[in-house]
Structures are given as C-alpha cells and as structure tokens.
Amino acid sequence: MLINGKTYRTVWMADGLIHAINQLLIPAEFEIITFHDTSEVVDAIRTMVVRGAPAIGALGAYGLAQALQQLPRLDMDAIHRIKSQLQQTRPTAHDLAHGLKYVLDHIGPARTLEEMKALAVEAAETYAESSAKACKQIGAHGNALIEDGARILTHCNAGALATVDFGTALAAVRMAHYDGKSIFVYVDETRPRLQGSKITAWELAQEGIAHAIIADSAAGHYMRSGDIDIVITGADRIAANGDAANKIGTYEKAVLAGENNIPFYIAAPLSTIDFQIRSGGDIPIEERDESEILYIDGQRIASPTSPAMNPAFDVTPAKYIRGIITEQGIFKPEDIKTLADRHA
Amino acid sequence: MLINGKTYRTVWMADGLIHAINQLLIPAEFEIITFHDTSEVVDAIRTMVVRGAPAIGALGAYGLAQALQQLPRLDMDAIHRIKSQLQQTRPTAHDLAHGLKYVLDHIGPARTLEEMKALAVEAAETYAESSAKACKQIGAHGNALIEDGARILTHCNAGALATVDFGTALAAVRMAHYDGKSIFVYVDETRPRLQGSKITAWELAQEGIAHAIIADSAAGHYMRSGDIDIVITGADRIAANGDAANKIGTYEKAVLAGENNIPFYIAAPLSTIDFQIRSGGDIPIEERDESEILYIDGQRIASPTSPAMNPAFDVTPAKYIRGIITEQGIFKPEDIKTLADRHA
C-alpha cells in the first residue's frame, strides 16, 4: 500500500525482528513498531496495534517463527505452548489459527533446531506473501462487481491495514479506482473503535478515492434513498454453510441491503473459512471491554453510572450474502460446501 | 421527572423568564439555564441546549409568549416575524410548528396589547401542561405493551428531557418500572450526538431502571440473539400515512425488528402528527454539520482530510411500525387517517 508516497506492508520480518504499522496511532501519527518476542506480539494483537483478520494471521505466523528462533532446543511442548498463547489473543478471527497452523505444519520435517528455525521463517514468509497475493486476486475479482459510477458502502476496515497488503473489500475498491472507474465510498464510522473513520477513510484519502464518513446508523437511510449501489465488507470467520462473522453491525447492513435490493458481498481470503464450523451459531463472539463504549480518549462520553455491553462481532446468515469474493473467484455462500470438499 | 431526588420539568416560565435544563451539559453537570429573549431561545434550540420534539414544541410556545411580552405595541407583522424566526430553528420536528400555532391561535381574540400578552402566557402554559399530561397518558398506554421481564430496546432519547415531562418511549418504560415490572433497557448510544449514552442512560440511572448502553450497530445482533422483546422509540414528525421521521438509525432498528419478529412501536403525542404531509417522503430531513461526526469534544476522531455526511433523521415507513402509542391510545399507522378526519 502507498503511505505518504512510500510502499509499505502492514507487517513484515527482518533479522529476527517483526515490524508493523501501529494502527492505534492512525490517522494522527504514522509509526513503525518493532516486536522482539512473543509477549510483545501477544500484546499487539490484544490491544489491536495490529488488527484485521488476515493481518493478525500473518502476525501470528511471524510471531511463532520469531519465538522459535529464540528456543534453546527443539521442544515440541514449548512450541505448542507458544502457539496457544498466540492463538488465545483473539477468539473470532480464523486467519490467526490458519497462520499458526501453517507454520507448525511446515516445521514438521525438521530434524535439528537449526533446520526448524529456517523452516519456520520460510513458512511465515510464504504465508504472508501468499496472503498479500490472495488479497490482490480478491481485488481483481471484486473489481468486476463495481460499475463505473458505483456508490459503495463498507463497514469497519477491510483495507490494506487489515491484511498484509491491498485489503479485501478495499482491494476491490482500489482496483476499481486504478481502472479509472469513478466511484464513491460511504464509510461507516464503525463504533466503538471507529476503524471506519480512522483507518478506512485514511486509506481512501491516501489513494485519492472519493468518500464520506457516515454514522453507522445513517447507512440504512442512504440505502433506502437509493444512494448506495453495492455493499462490500470483510469477514473474520466464515462457517462451512456460508454464515459470516464480521465487525459488529455487519449483520445490520446485510439485512438492510436485502430489504433495499442492494447486493451485499463479503470479501475474504479462503483462509477466513473455517470448514470445521458448520454454521455461524458456533463461531465464538469476542466480548470486549465496556470502556470502548463509555470512553473516547480517556474521556467519559456516557452517563457516569451506566454499564455498557460490547460484542465485537456479529454473524450474518448466509441468506443475506449475495457472494463471497475470494482469491479463487466469487462463490455463492452455499457453494462454500464445494470448497470444503476440495479442502477435505 | 426526578433528578437528584428533586422534581423538575424540562422547560418552564416564571415572571417573563424561561428556564430550562441545559441538556448539553448532561450527564457531566446539571444546570438550569435562563432565556431572556427570542435570540437566546433560538440559539438554545439550534445548539440543542433543549432538544426532543415535544420539548422544543413547549419551548417554542414559551419563546413566542415571552417575545410578545416585550413588544411595544400590538404588531401582527412583528409577531409573525418572531414566529418564523423560532420556526426555522429546526426543520424536522412538527411539535415546534404546533406549539407556535397554538399560542398564535389563542391570541386571536385579543383587542389590546395587555390582553394579548396575558392570553399568550396562558396559552403557552396550557400547551406545556397538556403536553406533559399527554406524555403521562402515553406512558399508561405504552405500559400495557410491556410484560414483566421484558427486554426493551430504545434509540436516541425519547425521555422526560425530550418532552416537558415523563417522556414518550421512556414514559412507557417508567410506568412499567413504577408498576413493579422487572425490565431491562438496551440503550442505543445514538451517534453522532450520543443522546442514548448521555441522556437516556442518565434518566434511567436516575430512576434506578436496569439498563446497558450498546453501540448502535449491536442492536441487530441482540435482536437476532433473542435478547430483545420490544422496540420503542419516539418520533419527530409523523405523516398522515403513518410514516415516521425520527433520529437517524430508527429506520434501521425498525427493519431489523421486523426481520426478527420483534414488535416495533413509536411513542409520540398527537402533536407530532403532521396531517398536512401525506407521506414520509415529504418530511424535510435536517442535515447537520459534519463536525458532529468528525470530532468529539473538539478532538478529531477521524482521518484528517476526510469529509462526513450527517443526516439527523430518517423516515421509517409505516409498514415497519406495529403501532403508534399516543395519549389517546395505540393506533395502527393506517388508522392515523381516522385521526386526520377527526382533526379535519
């Protein structure tokens, strides 16, 4: 992605150190943060210094590879402990499990500590590289759905910063823009953490793509007024039946799109699909701290004694999803099953 | 309403001065503000020191009565100028037009300046009193819809502070609580101005009613999870066909309630109904400044160069509304026509 005219990825590794864009400071500041060990990686995922399902999948892979560099001997128990420590940082995104498993699978043949270290780094690099490539392909497939003049609604940030590069929903938007299509993006601010206002809008501004931020509540109004042609969001985990978990509020946008005959698409790499999970009801939904609702920048914005409830994700049933845009093309939710068979 | 154990109304008049609770300071501070002339009243409505359709209806009536006390002679042109000055403060709420018209109609018989002044104050007092009484009756009718154990969703603030007293949607909630019913209220925070977090939650806390604040985006998730039994909101203007304009996001909640077979009710006094307007498409929607989306307490919370769009209201078509709870009982939206005939 292009930031202040320079090319970046969200997360990368060099000489045993992991570097990432600090997403907590965007849009106010642009900072590269460095992680030296597992505890720093765990903190970064938990506090959302790095967020977005594909991005934390890659960070998980790098994090495991880094931890293995620091092992004194080939100790499979220790490796599994580190893996579950990384795994438990955030429960909803499937890519994290996918990235960790990828590295673990690839160190299997190692006979020596040195061999294992080399294989782990190679696997993490391959994982991140193929994740970026998948997003680029998602963009190409998604671009085909976006007509010249299209007004697109997106929720949360499914941009380059949510992935290693390019984004998922925003990859499609980027490719349409690069193709010279005139497009306009309605950006849901995405309470409580405002990833729409802070990150998606910032990415679009960096690329010079026309957009406006709206309150999450205004999306339905614009759909009903005929101002939105297509809705595209990302996903954190997709069940085998096509139900998709994504940022809280995605379900609302999908229902409203359906009600107003506007196509609703999910853009996500195949690594987001959890073939072990039959339907959305089985996807664990992370409940985050109430302070995200009650405070902004340390300032209380609510009645002083009132509690809040803060589910971070919701599940959009497959019936509201027109298609899932993946690196292998656009699938109807019911066709996920075919992919499952292919993966079996 | 009870505030810190003392009884208050939102707005009242004494000795030619208008007093009101400063809603911009709630919940951080509780302050009574005094208006000395029309320009102060106009400012208060525009900046939302006093907000909520019935409350600004009463403030409009008091404001016109106060202005008339300050006239040097019986000058109908001046009176109409003041009326339209007050009228133009906010375009969507119908109660404002209603309150102003009520005072104007009642000074008609006056032959002298003194007579007109006395009639104006009397009319404003009667209007405010009957507005409070209507809300109490709305509460009684709405209470009948709330079962013991009910989990209620509300959006924005349709509480005592949005009216002269009692509230509309919250009047029903209050009456259910006074009746000893065990209830729980999900409070949409209501971006961008957070009237849910700041005002509704504060009113409920003052009354000791169990509640939690949620992101607007989370309401659909709770509806789908079976955690919400009934949705009740207020309205700023209702068209003759039963379409209702209310705070941005109300339309989304109504569609989601329908999708999840949860009854969606509007609670509003008859003064909210604009029989001159055939359908919701003709209700003017106020577009407020983008700064409400981009800043909180003067701090920018969004990408530095991104614009925002900020419609303050949306229209919920009658087909999503199970009933309109008024001081004269609960009407199906299609029966508003009957009322229109009665008013003709």
XYZ file of C-alpha atoms in Angstrom, chain A residues 88-320:
233
model
C -5.790 -17.117 22.538
C -5.235 -13.404 21.914
C -8.444 -13.003 19.932
C -11.069 -15.700 19.567
C -13.126 -14.775 16.494
C -10.717 -14.402 13.549
C -9.970 -17.688 11.816
C -6.890 -16.488 9.939
C -4.916 -16.435 13.172
C -5.399 -20.182 13.681
C -4.660 -20.658 9.983
C -1.369 -18.736 10.077
C -0.167 -20.546 13.193
C -1.091 -23.952 11.790
C 0.687 -23.133 8.535
C 4.000 -22.536 10.318
C 3.535 -25.525 12.599
C 2.796 -27.841 9.658
C 5.904 -26.658 7.829
C 8.353 -27.296 10.638
C 7.184 -30.924 10.839
C 10.040 -32.413 8.750
C 12.746 -30.614 10.769
C 15.293 -32.912 12.488
C 17.510 -30.259 14.044
C 16.896 -26.983 15.847
C 18.612 -25.005 13.086
C 16.547 -26.708 10.407
C 13.349 -25.965 12.309
C 14.267 -22.287 12.697
C 14.957 -21.931 8.984
C 11.741 -23.737 8.001
C 9.668 -21.589 10.395
C 10.908 -18.302 8.951
C 10.451 -19.589 5.419
C 6.901 -20.717 6.220
C 5.936 -17.386 7.810
C 7.320 -15.514 4.783
C 5.472 -17.783 2.367
C 2.270 -17.378 4.383
C 2.483 -13.561 4.403
C 3.434 -13.442 0.724
C 0.570 -15.696 -0.346
C -1.809 -13.737 1.901
C -0.884 -10.493 0.122
C -1.214 -12.206 -3.257
C -4.645 -13.587 -2.315
C -5.815 -10.065 -1.465
C -4.620 -8.771 -4.822
C -6.651 -11.515 -6.529
C -9.680 -10.710 -4.351
C -9.356 -7.152 -5.615
C -9.356 -8.303 -9.233
C -12.463 -10.467 -8.746
C -14.265 -7.785 -6.688
C -13.461 -5.086 -9.240
C -15.648 -6.946 -11.754
C -18.672 -6.245 -9.499
C -18.070 -2.496 -9.322
C -19.530 -0.463 -12.159
C -18.297 2.910 -13.291
C -20.116 5.486 -11.139
C -20.815 2.999 -8.342
C -21.553 4.183 -4.814
C -20.167 1.597 -2.431
C -20.872 1.156 1.303
C -18.301 -0.507 3.533
C -18.219 -1.200 7.266
C -15.160 -1.276 9.533
C -11.766 -1.598 7.839
C -11.247 -4.384 5.359
C -8.385 -2.430 3.872
C -4.688 -2.935 3.316
C -4.083 -2.409 7.041
C -6.453 -5.273 7.900
C -4.345 -7.554 5.700
C -0.683 -7.870 4.749
C -1.389 -5.667 1.741
C -4.184 -4.466 -0.644
C -7.078 -5.328 1.698
C -10.157 -7.416 0.960
C -13.237 -5.210 0.475
C -10.944 -2.233 -0.153
C -8.807 -4.274 -2.570
C -11.853 -4.354 -4.850
C -12.359 -0.613 -4.342
C -8.652 0.084 -5.039
C -8.657 -1.973 -8.244
C -11.820 -0.213 -9.482
C -10.125 3.137 -8.815
C -6.878 2.066 -10.545
C -9.042 1.026 -13.509
C -10.199 4.630 -13.816
C -13.769 3.971 -12.643
C -15.432 6.925 -10.951
C -16.517 5.607 -7.550
C -17.695 6.977 -4.205
C -17.352 5.156 -0.895
C -19.715 5.603 2.064
C -17.588 4.739 5.096
C -19.437 3.583 8.240
C -17.536 5.150 11.136
C -17.777 1.761 12.910
C -18.300 2.287 16.594
C -16.965 1.670 19.076
C -13.362 1.722 17.810
C -14.036 3.882 14.748
C -11.959 1.808 12.331
C -14.036 3.303 9.507
C -13.339 6.935 10.451
C -9.764 6.365 11.500
C -8.430 3.708 9.130
C -10.681 3.112 6.102
C -11.190 6.832 5.458
C -7.445 7.397 5.899
C -6.567 4.624 3.413
C -9.030 6.032 0.877
C -7.659 9.557 1.367
C -4.098 8.233 0.823
C -5.232 6.761 -2.513
C -7.298 9.799 -3.524
C -10.569 7.837 -3.656
C -13.729 9.957 -3.134
C -15.539 9.086 0.111
C -17.508 10.377 3.089
C -17.715 9.107 6.642
C -21.234 8.495 7.980
C -22.631 7.427 11.346
C -23.243 3.662 11.305
C -26.926 4.483 11.777
C -27.090 6.511 8.555
C -26.265 3.616 6.217
C -29.877 2.382 6.127
C -31.117 5.874 5.319
C -28.780 6.122 2.317
C -29.702 2.621 1.146
C -33.388 3.480 1.276
C -32.760 6.782 -0.525
C -31.196 4.923 -3.474
C -27.731 6.346 -2.819
C -25.897 3.029 -2.451
C -25.368 0.502 -5.265
C -23.354 -2.223 -3.545
C -22.217 -3.147 -0.028
C -18.859 -4.895 0.477
C -17.358 -5.795 3.858
C -14.652 -8.157 5.078
C -15.119 -11.145 7.384
C -13.295 -12.510 10.407
C -14.536 -16.076 10.099
C -16.842 -17.823 7.633
C -18.587 -21.073 8.588
C -18.912 -24.017 6.199
C -22.544 -23.049 5.470
C -21.565 -19.520 4.392
C -22.575 -17.663 7.563
C -20.007 -14.924 8.176
C -18.754 -13.317 11.394
C -17.514 -9.761 10.968
C -17.345 -6.477 12.887
C -20.435 -5.722 14.953
C -23.006 -4.023 12.707
C -22.257 -6.021 9.568
C -25.409 -8.090 10.122
C -27.480 -4.886 10.249
C -26.029 -3.653 6.946
C -26.675 -7.031 5.296
C -30.333 -7.098 6.376
C -30.836 -3.507 5.227
C -29.155 -4.220 1.902
C -31.511 -7.170 1.412
C -34.526 -5.047 2.304
C -33.499 -2.459 -0.271
C -32.467 -4.896 -3.038
C -28.831 -3.884 -2.858
C -26.267 -6.675 -3.353
C -24.285 -7.447 -0.203
C -20.853 -9.074 -0.652
C -18.218 -10.377 1.721
C -14.593 -10.148 0.520
C -12.237 -12.524 2.311
C -9.382 -14.911 1.580
C -10.100 -18.640 1.750
C -8.075 -18.687 4.984
C -11.062 -16.971 6.601
C -13.259 -20.016 6.021
C -13.414 -22.402 8.954
C -14.576 -25.685 7.436
C -14.688 -27.203 10.933
C -17.556 -24.919 11.886
C -20.915 -25.904 10.474
C -22.814 -22.654 10.987
C -22.431 -19.140 12.334
C -24.027 -20.056 15.647
C -20.864 -21.954 16.570
C -18.476 -19.045 15.932
C -17.244 -17.628 19.260
C -18.047 -13.911 19.561
C -15.494 -11.811 21.417
C -16.971 -9.547 24.112
C -14.652 -6.567 24.565
C -14.366 -4.189 27.500
C -17.257 -1.784 28.129
C -14.781 1.102 28.285
C -14.655 1.113 24.456
C -18.293 2.269 24.503
C -18.142 4.533 27.562
C -14.914 6.454 26.899
C -13.176 8.157 23.989
C -9.511 9.034 24.518
C -9.913 8.556 28.263
C -12.864 10.948 28.430
C -16.195 9.507 29.609
C -18.892 10.128 26.989
C -21.764 8.437 28.845
C -23.919 8.640 31.948
C -21.478 8.197 34.890
C -23.025 5.096 36.486
C -24.339 3.283 33.387
C -22.831 -0.021 32.254
C -22.282 -0.988 28.606
C -22.225 -4.225 26.617
C -19.696 -4.548 23.805
C -19.830 -7.544 21.456
C -17.055 -7.032 18.886
C -18.594 -9.144 16.115
C -21.895 -10.402 14.829
C -22.901 -13.178 12.464
C -24.513 -12.513 9.097
C -26.526 -15.551 7.965
C -25.645 -16.824 4.505
C -29.080 -15.936 3.121
C -28.203 -12.228 3.207
